[in-house]
Amino acid sequence: MRPGGQLPAPERAGSGPAGLDLPGLEALAAEVASEAARLVVEERPARLDVARTKSSATDVVTVMDQRSQDLLRARLRAARPDDGFLGEEEGGRAGASPVTWVVDPIDGTVNYLYGIPSYAVSVAAVVGDPSVPGAWETVAGAVAGAATGELFRAHRGGGAWVERAGAPPARLQVGAGSELAQALVGTGFGYEAHVREWQAAVLLRVLPSIRDIRRIGSAALDLCAVAEGALDAYFERGLHAWDLAAAWLVLAEAGGVVTGLAGGPPDWSMVVAGPPDLQERLRSLVAEAAAQAPRTRQAAE
Ligand code: IPD
Ligand code: CA
């Protein structure tokens, strides 16, 4: 991704790298994200158990995470057999085309497990290598809020849009970017204790300088909320490509900026997002807080 995380306008409206049909990729992302979102809501078992755990005992996978990912993989493979696929759960594959689909089958799995309605399916068409920070960019994507039925969507150069039942599609625009002291800021926490220890130390230093913190529980929905001006800004350590790939583009197309701690591309170590001026103020505050945080094992990574 280019420095600063701002996506440039495409050379020709609707076309992208290697002549990709960007509106077509967005439409496919929106269609499959919506279908998977319906699946996770309508086929949720009466008793939803944890199928397995990943990085810690609280980093859970339900049967519906895997079913959602399997559905996304099958639909995308049928529509575009040459593309690669990378998902949060098991079953990635390399492709022969320039496009890799980066998906989060349920972002906000803990909310889903507890019946809290902030969870989403995220689907992004990416060019470049999504496993290398800075080496990829999203060209089209969609985030489907499964419990709410809302759909956030974008392709590069086409603006960001939200669709809600009973309303015409609405174009998204980030908020005006209030002062840091007035900013409502989203964040999130990892699943591993040593990551959280560092995150808590940083939060301790950020919180006195802002209006308040929201921990919604889905990074994709946090970023879409910033794109809509429903949150002023957002930061989090520990995100993976599938958490942010689609929502990053939604936010960029809504006029927002997403960077890492030093202002380059976001990576696992930090994602800071918001309207341009506010994003820079928050980035600087978080960087200062991070520099003062105790050097735990996490900070050294
Ligand atoms: C998580 C959510 C959460 C964020 C975590 C993510 P998951 O994704 O986006 O808001 O704080 O860092 O791992 O596990 O629900 O797909
Ligand atoms: Ca996720």
PDB file of C-alpha atoms and ligand atoms in Angstrom:
ATOM      1  CA  MET A   1       0.000   0.000   0.000  1.00  0.00           C
ATOM      2  CA  ARG A   2       1.231   3.462  -0.763  1.00  0.00           C
ATOM      3  CA  PRO A   3       2.690   5.575   2.091  1.00  0.00           C
ATOM      4  CA  GLY A   4       0.032   7.429   4.004  1.00  0.00           C
ATOM      5  CA  GLY A   5      -2.516   4.781   3.199  1.00  0.00           C
ATOM      6  CA  GLN A   6      -4.458   7.053   0.882  1.00  0.00           C
ATOM      7  CA  LEU A   7      -5.747   5.415  -2.221  1.00  0.00           C
ATOM      8  CA  PRO A   8      -5.281   7.482  -5.383  1.00  0.00           C
ATOM      9  CA  ALA A   9      -8.019   7.938  -7.947  1.00  0.00           C
ATOM     10  CA  PRO A  10      -7.823   5.303 -10.694  1.00  0.00           C
ATOM     11  CA  GLU A  11      -6.544   6.189 -14.132  1.00  0.00           C
ATOM     12  CA  ARG A  12      -9.909   5.445 -15.746  1.00  0.00           C
ATOM     13  CA  ALA A  13     -13.221   5.420 -13.936  1.00  0.00           C
ATOM     14  CA  GLY A  14     -14.234   1.834 -13.183  1.00  0.00           C
ATOM     15  CA  SER A  15     -10.976   0.244 -14.258  1.00  0.00           C
ATOM     16  CA  GLY A  16      -8.074  -0.711 -12.057  1.00  0.00           C
ATOM     17  CA  PRO A  17      -4.698  -2.410 -12.150  1.00  0.00           C
ATOM     18  CA  ALA A  18      -4.406  -4.817 -15.077  1.00  0.00           C
ATOM     19  CA  GLY A  19      -7.738  -3.590 -16.428  1.00  0.00           C
ATOM     20  CA  LEU A  20      -9.710  -5.055 -13.548  1.00  0.00           C
ATOM     21  CA  ASP A  21     -13.462  -4.448 -13.580  1.00  0.00           C
ATOM     22  CA  LEU A  22     -13.660  -2.661 -10.245  1.00  0.00           C
ATOM     23  CA  PRO A  23     -17.454  -2.142 -10.132  1.00  0.00           C
ATOM     24  CA  GLY A  24     -17.819  -5.846 -10.991  1.00  0.00           C
ATOM     25  CA  LEU A  25     -15.476  -6.856  -8.158  1.00  0.00           C
ATOM     26  CA  GLU A  26     -17.410  -4.618  -5.753  1.00  0.00           C
ATOM     27  CA  ALA A  27     -20.711  -6.149  -6.857  1.00  0.00           C
ATOM     28  CA  LEU A  28     -19.328  -9.661  -6.308  1.00  0.00           C
ATOM     29  CA  ALA A  29     -17.941  -8.718  -2.886  1.00  0.00           C
ATOM     30  CA  ALA A  30     -21.305  -7.229  -1.903  1.00  0.00           C
ATOM     31  CA  GLU A  31     -23.250 -10.237  -3.158  1.00  0.00           C
ATOM     32  CA  VAL A  32     -21.180 -12.892  -1.405  1.00  0.00           C
ATOM     33  CA  ALA A  33     -20.766 -10.885   1.824  1.00  0.00           C
ATOM     34  CA  SER A  34     -24.549 -10.451   1.991  1.00  0.00           C
ATOM     35  CA  GLU A  35     -25.157 -14.143   1.335  1.00  0.00           C
ATOM     36  CA  ALA A  36     -22.693 -15.192   4.037  1.00  0.00           C
ATOM     37  CA  ALA A  37     -24.211 -12.640   6.441  1.00  0.00           C
ATOM     38  CA  ARG A  38     -27.642 -14.207   5.910  1.00  0.00           C
ATOM     39  CA  LEU A  39     -26.154 -17.653   6.481  1.00  0.00           C
ATOM     40  CA  VAL A  40     -24.617 -16.763   9.842  1.00  0.00           C
ATOM     41  CA  VAL A  41     -27.873 -15.220  11.069  1.00  0.00           C
ATOM     42  CA  GLU A  42     -30.404 -17.688   9.639  1.00  0.00           C
ATOM     43  CA  GLU A  43     -28.464 -20.905  10.267  1.00  0.00           C
ATOM     44  CA  ARG A  44     -27.094 -20.076  13.674  1.00  0.00           C
ATOM     45  CA  PRO A  45     -27.584 -23.250  15.725  1.00  0.00           C
ATOM     46  CA  ALA A  46     -29.904 -23.038  18.720  1.00  0.00           C
ATOM     47  CA  ARG A  47     -26.905 -23.924  20.838  1.00  0.00           C
ATOM     48  CA  LEU A  48     -23.769 -22.323  19.437  1.00  0.00           C
ATOM     49  CA  ASP A  49     -20.622 -23.965  20.740  1.00  0.00           C
ATOM     50  CA  VAL A  50     -16.983 -23.052  20.385  1.00  0.00           C
ATOM     51  CA  ALA A  51     -15.554 -25.410  17.725  1.00  0.00           C
ATOM     52  CA  ARG A  52     -11.903 -24.641  18.490  1.00  0.00           C
ATOM     53  CA  THR A  53      -9.641 -21.911  19.825  1.00  0.00           C
ATOM     54  CA  LYS A  54      -6.670 -20.170  18.208  1.00  0.00           C
ATOM     55  CA  SER A  55      -4.162 -17.805  19.870  1.00  0.00           C
ATOM     56  CA  SER A  56      -5.717 -18.132  23.355  1.00  0.00           C
ATOM     57  CA  ALA A  57      -8.654 -19.784  25.130  1.00  0.00           C
ATOM     58  CA  THR A  58     -10.807 -16.697  24.364  1.00  0.00           C
ATOM     59  CA  ASP A  59      -9.867 -16.522  20.637  1.00  0.00           C
ATOM     60  CA  VAL A  60     -12.727 -18.712  19.476  1.00  0.00           C
ATOM     61  CA  VAL A  61     -13.994 -20.201  16.231  1.00  0.00           C
ATOM     62  CA  THR A  62     -17.597 -21.351  15.923  1.00  0.00           C
ATOM     63  CA  VAL A  63     -18.961 -23.772  13.368  1.00  0.00           C
ATOM     64  CA  MET A  64     -20.508 -20.758  11.630  1.00  0.00           C
ATOM     65  CA  ASP A  65     -17.158 -19.000  11.143  1.00  0.00           C
ATOM     66  CA  GLN A  66     -15.968 -22.003   9.143  1.00  0.00           C
ATOM     67  CA  ARG A  67     -19.264 -22.430   7.288  1.00  0.00           C
ATOM     68  CA  SER A  68     -19.309 -18.743   6.335  1.00  0.00           C
ATOM     69  CA  GLN A  69     -15.739 -18.939   5.076  1.00  0.00           C
ATOM     70  CA  ASP A  70     -16.438 -22.153   3.125  1.00  0.00           C
ATOM     71  CA  LEU A  71     -19.402 -20.478   1.450  1.00  0.00           C
ATOM     72  CA  LEU A  72     -17.373 -17.384   0.535  1.00  0.00           C
ATOM     73  CA  ARG A  73     -14.574 -19.524  -0.846  1.00  0.00           C
ATOM     74  CA  ALA A  74     -16.933 -21.643  -2.954  1.00  0.00           C
ATOM     75  CA  ARG A  75     -18.869 -18.654  -4.356  1.00  0.00           C
ATOM     76  CA  LEU A  76     -15.732 -16.680  -5.189  1.00  0.00           C
ATOM     77  CA  ARG A  77     -14.077 -19.713  -6.758  1.00  0.00           C
ATOM     78  CA  ALA A  78     -17.126 -20.369  -8.928  1.00  0.00           C
ATOM     79  CA  ALA A  79     -17.268 -16.726 -10.077  1.00  0.00           C
ATOM     80  CA  ARG A  80     -13.504 -16.144 -10.487  1.00  0.00           C
ATOM     81  CA  PRO A  81     -11.613 -19.465 -10.494  1.00  0.00           C
ATOM     82  CA  ASP A  82      -8.173 -17.909 -11.108  1.00  0.00           C
ATOM     83  CA  ASP A  83      -8.168 -15.623  -8.071  1.00  0.00           C
ATOM     84  CA  GLY A  84      -6.370 -16.363  -4.806  1.00  0.00           C
ATOM     85  CA  PHE A  85      -8.126 -16.651  -1.450  1.00  0.00           C
ATOM     86  CA  LEU A  86      -7.045 -15.756   2.083  1.00  0.00           C
ATOM     87  CA  GLY A  87      -9.433 -16.061   5.021  1.00  0.00           C
ATOM     88  CA  GLU A  88      -9.206 -15.840   8.787  1.00  0.00           C
ATOM     89  CA  GLU A  89     -10.101 -19.506   9.178  1.00  0.00           C
ATOM     90  CA  GLU A  90      -8.659 -22.608   7.522  1.00  0.00           C
ATOM     91  CA  GLY A  91      -8.451 -23.058   3.754  1.00  0.00           C
ATOM     92  CA  GLY A  92      -6.497 -20.427   1.778  1.00  0.00           C
ATOM     93  CA  ARG A  93      -5.104 -20.888  -1.715  1.00  0.00           C
ATOM     94  CA  ALA A  94      -2.821 -19.045  -4.122  1.00  0.00           C
ATOM     95  CA  GLY A  95      -4.225 -17.847  -7.433  1.00  0.00           C
ATOM     96  CA  ALA A  96      -3.016 -17.200 -10.968  1.00  0.00           C
ATOM     97  CA  SER A  97      -4.716 -13.805 -11.413  1.00  0.00           C
ATOM     98  CA  PRO A  98      -3.610 -10.497  -9.811  1.00  0.00           C
ATOM     99  CA  VAL A  99      -6.570 -10.621  -7.400  1.00  0.00           C
ATOM    100  CA  THR A 100      -6.661 -12.268  -3.977  1.00  0.00           C
ATOM    101  CA  TRP A 101      -9.907 -12.317  -2.007  1.00  0.00           C
ATOM    102  CA  VAL A 102      -9.223 -11.490   1.633  1.00  0.00           C
ATOM    103  CA  VAL A 103     -12.168 -12.398   3.831  1.00  0.00           C
ATOM    104  CA  ASP A 104     -13.202 -12.355   7.457  1.00  0.00           C
ATOM    105  CA  PRO A 105     -16.143 -14.776   7.645  1.00  0.00           C
ATOM    106  CA  ILE A 106     -17.331 -13.318  10.972  1.00  0.00           C
ATOM    107  CA  ASP A 107     -15.578 -10.240  12.306  1.00  0.00           C
ATOM    108  CA  GLY A 108     -16.791  -9.881  15.866  1.00  0.00           C
ATOM    109  CA  THR A 109     -16.993 -13.597  16.635  1.00  0.00           C
ATOM    110  CA  VAL A 110     -17.233 -13.011  20.403  1.00  0.00           C
ATOM    111  CA  ASN A 111     -20.229 -10.685  19.847  1.00  0.00           C
ATOM    112  CA  TYR A 112     -21.782 -13.393  17.637  1.00  0.00           C
ATOM    113  CA  LEU A 113     -21.220 -15.998  20.342  1.00  0.00           C
ATOM    114  CA  TYR A 114     -22.911 -13.810  22.962  1.00  0.00           C
ATOM    115  CA  GLY A 115     -25.732 -12.569  20.687  1.00  0.00           C
ATOM    116  CA  ILE A 116     -24.503  -8.958  20.633  1.00  0.00           C
ATOM    117  CA  PRO A 117     -25.451  -7.604  17.178  1.00  0.00           C
ATOM    118  CA  SER A 118     -22.105  -5.999  16.187  1.00  0.00           C
ATOM    119  CA  TYR A 119     -20.604  -8.612  13.871  1.00  0.00           C
ATOM    120  CA  ALA A 120     -19.975  -8.571  10.146  1.00  0.00           C
ATOM    121  CA  VAL A 121     -18.780 -10.466   7.095  1.00  0.00           C
ATOM    122  CA  SER A 122     -15.895  -8.715   5.350  1.00  0.00           C
ATOM    123  CA  VAL A 123     -14.895  -9.447   1.737  1.00  0.00           C
ATOM    124  CA  ALA A 124     -12.111  -7.603  -0.117  1.00  0.00           C
ATOM    125  CA  ALA A 125     -10.531  -7.915  -3.561  1.00  0.00           C
ATOM    126  CA  VAL A 126      -6.858  -7.168  -3.056  1.00  0.00           C
ATOM    127  CA  VAL A 127      -3.933  -6.802  -5.451  1.00  0.00           C
ATOM    128  CA  GLY A 128      -0.407  -7.569  -4.231  1.00  0.00           C
ATOM    129  CA  ASP A 129       0.639  -9.921  -1.455  1.00  0.00           C
ATOM    130  CA  PRO A 130      -1.758  -9.551   1.510  1.00  0.00           C
ATOM    131  CA  SER A 131       0.661 -11.359   3.810  1.00  0.00           C
ATOM    132  CA  VAL A 132       3.241  -8.545   3.473  1.00  0.00           C
ATOM    133  CA  PRO A 133       2.314  -5.173   5.060  1.00  0.00           C
ATOM    134  CA  GLY A 134       2.646  -2.367   2.523  1.00  0.00           C
ATOM    135  CA  ALA A 135       2.735  -4.765  -0.430  1.00  0.00           C
ATOM    136  CA  TRP A 136      -0.973  -4.882  -1.192  1.00  0.00           C
ATOM    137  CA  GLU A 137      -3.980  -2.671  -1.711  1.00  0.00           C
ATOM    138  CA  THR A 138      -7.697  -3.249  -1.726  1.00  0.00           C
ATOM    139  CA  VAL A 139      -9.435  -2.380  -4.991  1.00  0.00           C
ATOM    140  CA  ALA A 140     -12.996  -3.359  -4.065  1.00  0.00           C
ATOM    141  CA  GLY A 141     -14.787  -4.637  -0.996  1.00  0.00           C
ATOM    142  CA  ALA A 142     -17.880  -4.966   1.143  1.00  0.00           C
ATOM    143  CA  VAL A 143     -18.661  -5.266   4.844  1.00  0.00           C
ATOM    144  CA  ALA A 144     -22.061  -6.770   5.637  1.00  0.00           C
ATOM    145  CA  GLY A 145     -23.369  -6.093   9.150  1.00  0.00           C
ATOM    146  CA  ALA A 146     -25.028  -9.461   9.611  1.00  0.00           C
ATOM    147  CA  ALA A 147     -27.498  -8.735  12.425  1.00  0.00           C
ATOM    148  CA  THR A 148     -28.394  -5.248  11.181  1.00  0.00           C
ATOM    149  CA  GLY A 149     -28.606  -6.028   7.443  1.00  0.00           C
ATOM    150  CA  GLU A 150     -26.512  -2.954   6.598  1.00  0.00           C
ATOM    151  CA  LEU A 151     -24.001  -3.196   3.765  1.00  0.00           C
ATOM    152  CA  PHE A 152     -20.928  -0.987   3.377  1.00  0.00           C
ATOM    153  CA  ARG A 153     -19.297  -1.144  -0.070  1.00  0.00           C
ATOM    154  CA  ALA A 154     -16.686   0.546  -2.228  1.00  0.00           C
ATOM    155  CA  HIS A 155     -14.373   0.211  -5.176  1.00  0.00           C
ATOM    156  CA  ARG A 156     -11.293   2.304  -5.762  1.00  0.00           C
ATOM    157  CA  GLY A 157     -12.295   5.681  -7.155  1.00  0.00           C
ATOM    158  CA  GLY A 158     -16.030   4.977  -6.854  1.00  0.00           C
ATOM    159  CA  GLY A 159     -16.820   6.463  -3.443  1.00  0.00           C
ATOM    160  CA  ALA A 160     -18.028   4.569  -0.374  1.00  0.00           C
ATOM    161  CA  TRP A 161     -21.652   3.671   0.118  1.00  0.00           C
ATOM    162  CA  VAL A 162     -23.946   2.203   2.726  1.00  0.00           C
ATOM    163  CA  GLU A 163     -27.167   0.350   1.985  1.00  0.00           C
ATOM    164  CA  ARG A 164     -29.854  -0.087   4.634  1.00  0.00           C
ATOM    165  CA  ALA A 165     -33.273  -1.675   4.269  1.00  0.00           C
ATOM    166  CA  GLY A 166     -35.934   0.804   3.195  1.00  0.00           C
ATOM    167  CA  ALA A 167     -33.473   3.569   2.320  1.00  0.00           C
ATOM    168  CA  PRO A 168     -31.679   4.471  -0.910  1.00  0.00           C
ATOM    169  CA  PRO A 169     -27.876   3.891  -0.954  1.00  0.00           C
ATOM    170  CA  ALA A 170     -26.147   6.730   0.898  1.00  0.00           C
ATOM    171  CA  ARG A 171     -22.684   8.014   0.107  1.00  0.00           C
ATOM    172  CA  LEU A 172     -20.318   7.945   3.064  1.00  0.00           C
ATOM    173  CA  GLN A 173     -18.193  10.835   4.200  1.00  0.00           C
ATOM    174  CA  VAL A 174     -15.936  10.921   7.241  1.00  0.00           C
ATOM    175  CA  GLY A 175     -16.737  13.457   9.949  1.00  0.00           C
ATOM    176  CA  ALA A 176     -15.264  16.940   9.951  1.00  0.00           C
ATOM    177  CA  GLY A 177     -12.515  15.840  12.343  1.00  0.00           C
ATOM    178  CA  SER A 178     -13.050  17.428  15.723  1.00  0.00           C
ATOM    179  CA  GLU A 179     -10.324  18.286  18.178  1.00  0.00           C
ATOM    180  CA  LEU A 180      -8.769  15.280  19.864  1.00  0.00           C
ATOM    181  CA  ALA A 181     -10.340  16.330  23.168  1.00  0.00           C
ATOM    182  CA  GLN A 182     -13.789  16.060  21.518  1.00  0.00           C
ATOM    183  CA  ALA A 183     -13.121  12.838  19.598  1.00  0.00           C
ATOM    184  CA  LEU A 184     -15.018   9.615  20.228  1.00  0.00           C
ATOM    185  CA  VAL A 185     -12.425   6.969  19.423  1.00  0.00           C
ATOM    186  CA  GLY A 186     -12.929   3.268  18.716  1.00  0.00           C
ATOM    187  CA  THR A 187     -10.371   0.651  19.657  1.00  0.00           C
ATOM    188  CA  GLY A 188     -10.106  -3.053  20.333  1.00  0.00           C
ATOM    189  CA  PHE A 189      -8.043  -5.561  22.250  1.00  0.00           C
ATOM    190  CA  GLY A 190      -6.260  -8.731  21.211  1.00  0.00           C
ATOM    191  CA  TYR A 191      -6.877 -12.187  22.592  1.00  0.00           C
ATOM    192  CA  GLU A 192      -3.501 -12.740  24.228  1.00  0.00           C
ATOM    193  CA  ALA A 193      -2.754 -11.446  27.728  1.00  0.00           C
ATOM    194  CA  HIS A 194       0.635  -9.941  26.842  1.00  0.00           C
ATOM    195  CA  VAL A 195      -0.906  -8.027  23.915  1.00  0.00           C
ATOM    196  CA  ARG A 196      -3.638  -6.656  26.161  1.00  0.00           C
ATOM    197  CA  GLU A 197      -1.177  -5.605  28.821  1.00  0.00           C
ATOM    198  CA  TRP A 198       0.537  -3.350  26.273  1.00  0.00           C
ATOM    199  CA  GLN A 199      -2.786  -2.136  24.844  1.00  0.00           C
ATOM    200  CA  ALA A 200      -3.990  -1.211  28.333  1.00  0.00           C
ATOM    201  CA  ALA A 201      -0.795   0.748  29.017  1.00  0.00           C
ATOM    202  CA  VAL A 202      -1.259   2.724  25.796  1.00  0.00           C
ATOM    203  CA  LEU A 203      -4.942   3.298  26.488  1.00  0.00           C
ATOM    204  CA  LEU A 204      -4.093   4.651  29.931  1.00  0.00           C
ATOM    205  CA  ARG A 205      -2.179   7.445  28.232  1.00  0.00           C
ATOM    206  CA  VAL A 206      -4.624   8.057  25.358  1.00  0.00           C
ATOM    207  CA  LEU A 207      -7.876   8.164  27.342  1.00  0.00           C
ATOM    208  CA  PRO A 208      -7.287  11.437  29.257  1.00  0.00           C
ATOM    209  CA  SER A 209      -6.767  13.306  25.944  1.00  0.00           C
ATOM    210  CA  ILE A 210      -9.952  12.278  24.105  1.00  0.00           C
ATOM    211  CA  ARG A 211     -13.738  12.458  24.615  1.00  0.00           C
ATOM    212  CA  ASP A 212     -14.151   8.730  25.236  1.00  0.00           C
ATOM    213  CA  ILE A 213     -13.413   5.235  23.985  1.00  0.00           C
ATOM    214  CA  ARG A 214     -15.771   2.733  22.333  1.00  0.00           C
ATOM    215  CA  ARG A 215     -14.935  -0.985  22.127  1.00  0.00           C
ATOM    216  CA  ILE A 216     -17.537  -2.253  19.682  1.00  0.00           C
ATOM    217  CA  GLY A 217     -15.951  -5.650  19.041  1.00  0.00           C
ATOM    218  CA  SER A 218     -15.588  -5.706  15.256  1.00  0.00           C
ATOM    219  CA  ALA A 219     -12.676  -3.895  13.654  1.00  0.00           C
ATOM    220  CA  ALA A 220     -14.431  -3.898  10.261  1.00  0.00           C
ATOM    221  CA  LEU A 221     -17.509  -2.207  11.724  1.00  0.00           C
ATOM    222  CA  ASP A 222     -15.331   0.232  13.697  1.00  0.00           C
ATOM    223  CA  LEU A 223     -13.652   1.389  10.477  1.00  0.00           C
ATOM    224  CA  CYS A 224     -17.000   1.645   8.662  1.00  0.00           C
ATOM    225  CA  ALA A 225     -18.345   3.695  11.601  1.00  0.00           C
ATOM    226  CA  VAL A 226     -15.464   6.139  11.119  1.00  0.00           C
ATOM    227  CA  ALA A 227     -16.272   6.237   7.385  1.00  0.00           C
ATOM    228  CA  GLU A 228     -19.807   7.262   8.315  1.00  0.00           C
ATOM    229  CA  GLY A 229     -18.804   9.779  10.993  1.00  0.00           C
ATOM    230  CA  ALA A 230     -20.460   7.601  13.660  1.00  0.00           C
ATOM    231  CA  LEU A 231     -17.065   7.333  15.353  1.00  0.00           C
ATOM    232  CA  ASP A 232     -14.516  10.117  14.992  1.00  0.00           C
ATOM    233  CA  ALA A 233     -11.415   7.933  14.792  1.00  0.00           C
ATOM    234  CA  TYR A 234     -10.013   4.494  15.609  1.00  0.00           C
ATOM    235  CA  PHE A 235      -6.783   2.784  16.576  1.00  0.00           C
ATOM    236  CA  GLU A 236      -5.831  -0.782  17.350  1.00  0.00           C
ATOM    237  CA  ARG A 237      -2.772  -2.982  17.602  1.00  0.00           C
ATOM    238  CA  GLY A 238      -2.956  -6.566  16.392  1.00  0.00           C
ATOM    239  CA  LEU A 239      -5.156  -6.450  13.294  1.00  0.00           C
ATOM    240  CA  HIS A 240      -4.659  -8.813  10.385  1.00  0.00           C
ATOM    241  CA  ALA A 241      -5.309  -8.146   6.694  1.00  0.00           C
ATOM    242  CA  TRP A 242      -8.728  -9.835   6.863  1.00  0.00           C
ATOM    243  CA  ASP A 243      -9.908  -7.568   9.699  1.00  0.00           C
ATOM    244  CA  LEU A 244      -9.298  -4.368   7.773  1.00  0.00           C
ATOM    245  CA  ALA A 245      -8.963  -5.054   4.022  1.00  0.00           C
ATOM    246  CA  ALA A 246     -12.525  -4.173   2.969  1.00  0.00           C
ATOM    247  CA  ALA A 247     -13.239  -1.491   5.578  1.00  0.00           C
ATOM    248  CA  TRP A 248      -9.934   0.288   4.879  1.00  0.00           C
ATOM    249  CA  LEU A 249     -11.094   0.950   1.326  1.00  0.00           C
ATOM    250  CA  VAL A 250     -14.561   2.003   2.525  1.00  0.00           C
ATOM    251  CA  LEU A 251     -12.909   4.502   4.848  1.00  0.00           C
ATOM    252  CA  ALA A 252     -10.404   5.746   2.244  1.00  0.00           C
ATOM    253  CA  GLU A 253     -13.204   6.258  -0.285  1.00  0.00           C
ATOM    254  CA  ALA A 254     -15.136   8.193   2.371  1.00  0.00           C
ATOM    255  CA  GLY A 255     -12.199  10.610   2.685  1.00  0.00           C
ATOM    256  CA  GLY A 256     -10.431   8.999   5.639  1.00  0.00           C
ATOM    257  CA  VAL A 257      -6.809   8.068   6.199  1.00  0.00           C
ATOM    258  CA  VAL A 258      -5.427   4.817   7.605  1.00  0.00           C
ATOM    259  CA  THR A 259      -1.778   4.457   8.622  1.00  0.00           C
ATOM    260  CA  GLY A 260       0.534   2.607  10.926  1.00  0.00           C
ATOM    261  CA  LEU A 261       2.252   4.123  13.947  1.00  0.00           C
ATOM    262  CA  ALA A 262       4.931   5.975  11.961  1.00  0.00           C
ATOM    263  CA  GLY A 263       2.574   7.196   9.230  1.00  0.00           C
ATOM    264  CA  GLY A 264       3.344   4.455   6.689  1.00  0.00           C
ATOM    265  CA  PRO A 265       1.046   1.574   5.793  1.00  0.00           C
ATOM    266  CA  PRO A 266      -0.852  -0.013   8.692  1.00  0.00           C
ATOM    267  CA  ASP A 267       0.425  -3.348   9.906  1.00  0.00           C
ATOM    268  CA  TRP A 268      -0.028  -5.731  12.807  1.00  0.00           C
ATOM    269  CA  SER A 269       1.752  -3.345  15.161  1.00  0.00           C
ATOM    270  CA  MET A 270      -0.773  -0.510  14.709  1.00  0.00           C
ATOM    271  CA  VAL A 271      -3.697   0.785  12.672  1.00  0.00           C
ATOM    272  CA  VAL A 272      -4.766   4.412  13.163  1.00  0.00           C
ATOM    273  CA  ALA A 273      -7.745   5.719  11.191  1.00  0.00           C
ATOM    274  CA  GLY A 274      -9.759   8.909  10.893  1.00  0.00           C
ATOM    275  CA  PRO A 275     -10.358  12.100   8.933  1.00  0.00           C
ATOM    276  CA  PRO A 276      -6.979  13.503   7.762  1.00  0.00           C
ATOM    277  CA  ASP A 277      -6.159  16.086  10.474  1.00  0.00           C
ATOM    278  CA  LEU A 278      -7.662  14.186  13.358  1.00  0.00           C
ATOM    279  CA  GLN A 279      -6.003  10.959  12.217  1.00  0.00           C
ATOM    280  CA  GLU A 280      -2.613  12.663  12.348  1.00  0.00           C
ATOM    281  CA  ARG A 281      -3.272  14.043  15.826  1.00  0.00           C
ATOM    282  CA  LEU A 282      -4.396  10.636  17.067  1.00  0.00           C
ATOM    283  CA  ARG A 283      -1.458   8.897  15.397  1.00  0.00           C
ATOM    284  CA  SER A 284       0.930  11.237  17.147  1.00  0.00           C
ATOM    285  CA  LEU A 285      -0.796  10.742  20.534  1.00  0.00           C
ATOM    286  CA  VAL A 286      -0.781   6.942  20.173  1.00  0.00           C
ATOM    287  CA  ALA A 287       2.870   6.980  19.055  1.00  0.00           C
ATOM    288  CA  GLU A 288       3.795   9.004  22.123  1.00  0.00           C
ATOM    289  CA  ALA A 289       1.805   6.660  24.360  1.00  0.00           C
ATOM    290  CA  ALA A 290       3.423   3.631  22.713  1.00  0.00           C
ATOM    291  CA  ALA A 291       6.900   5.071  23.261  1.00  0.00           C
ATOM    292  CA  GLN A 292       6.145   5.431  26.995  1.00  0.00           C
ATOM    293  CA  ALA A 293       4.451   2.046  27.408  1.00  0.00           C
ATOM    294  CA  PRO A 294       6.454  -0.553  29.347  1.00  0.00           C
ATOM    295  CA  ARG A 295       8.591  -2.728  27.128  1.00  0.00           C
ATOM    296  CA  THR A 296       6.737  -5.958  27.620  1.00  0.00           C
ATOM    297  CA  ARG A 297       7.392  -8.947  25.382  1.00  0.00           C
ATOM    298  CA  GLN A 298       4.630  -7.517  23.167  1.00  0.00           C
ATOM    299  CA  ALA A 299       6.288  -4.155  22.703  1.00  0.00           C
ATOM    300  CA  ALA A 300       9.446  -5.809  21.473  1.00  0.00           C
ATOM    301  CA  GLU A 301       7.636  -7.705  18.700  1.00  0.00           C
TER     302      GLU A 301
HETATM  303  C1  IPD B   1     -11.582  -9.288  16.214  1.00  0.00           C
HETATM  304  C2  IPD B   1     -12.480  -8.066  16.195  1.00  0.00           C
HETATM  305  C3  IPD B   1     -12.170  -7.177  17.374  1.00  0.00           C
HETATM  306  C4  IPD B   1     -10.737  -6.768  17.413  1.00  0.00           C
HETATM  307  C5  IPD B   1      -9.828  -7.975  17.380  1.00  0.00           C
HETATM  308  C6  IPD B   1     -10.153  -8.855  16.169  1.00  0.00           C
HETATM  309  P1  IPD B   1     -12.593 -11.553  15.223  1.00  0.00           P
HETATM  310  O1  IPD B   1     -11.848 -10.106  15.092  1.00  0.00           O
HETATM  311  O2  IPD B   1     -12.297  -7.340  15.003  1.00  0.00           O
HETATM  312  O3  IPD B   1     -12.933  -5.996  17.366  1.00  0.00           O
HETATM  313  O4  IPD B   1     -10.493  -6.034  18.584  1.00  0.00           O
HETATM  314  O5  IPD B   1      -8.505  -7.511  17.280  1.00  0.00           O
HETATM  315  O6  IPD B   1      -9.334  -9.994  16.198  1.00  0.00           O
HETATM  316  O7  IPD B   1     -11.690 -12.429  16.044  1.00  0.00           O
HETATM  317  O8  IPD B   1     -13.899 -11.328  15.879  1.00  0.00           O
HETATM  318  O9  IPD B   1     -12.700 -11.993  13.812  1.00  0.00           O
HETATM  319 CA    CA B   2     -11.664 -10.437  12.500  1.00  0.00          CA
END
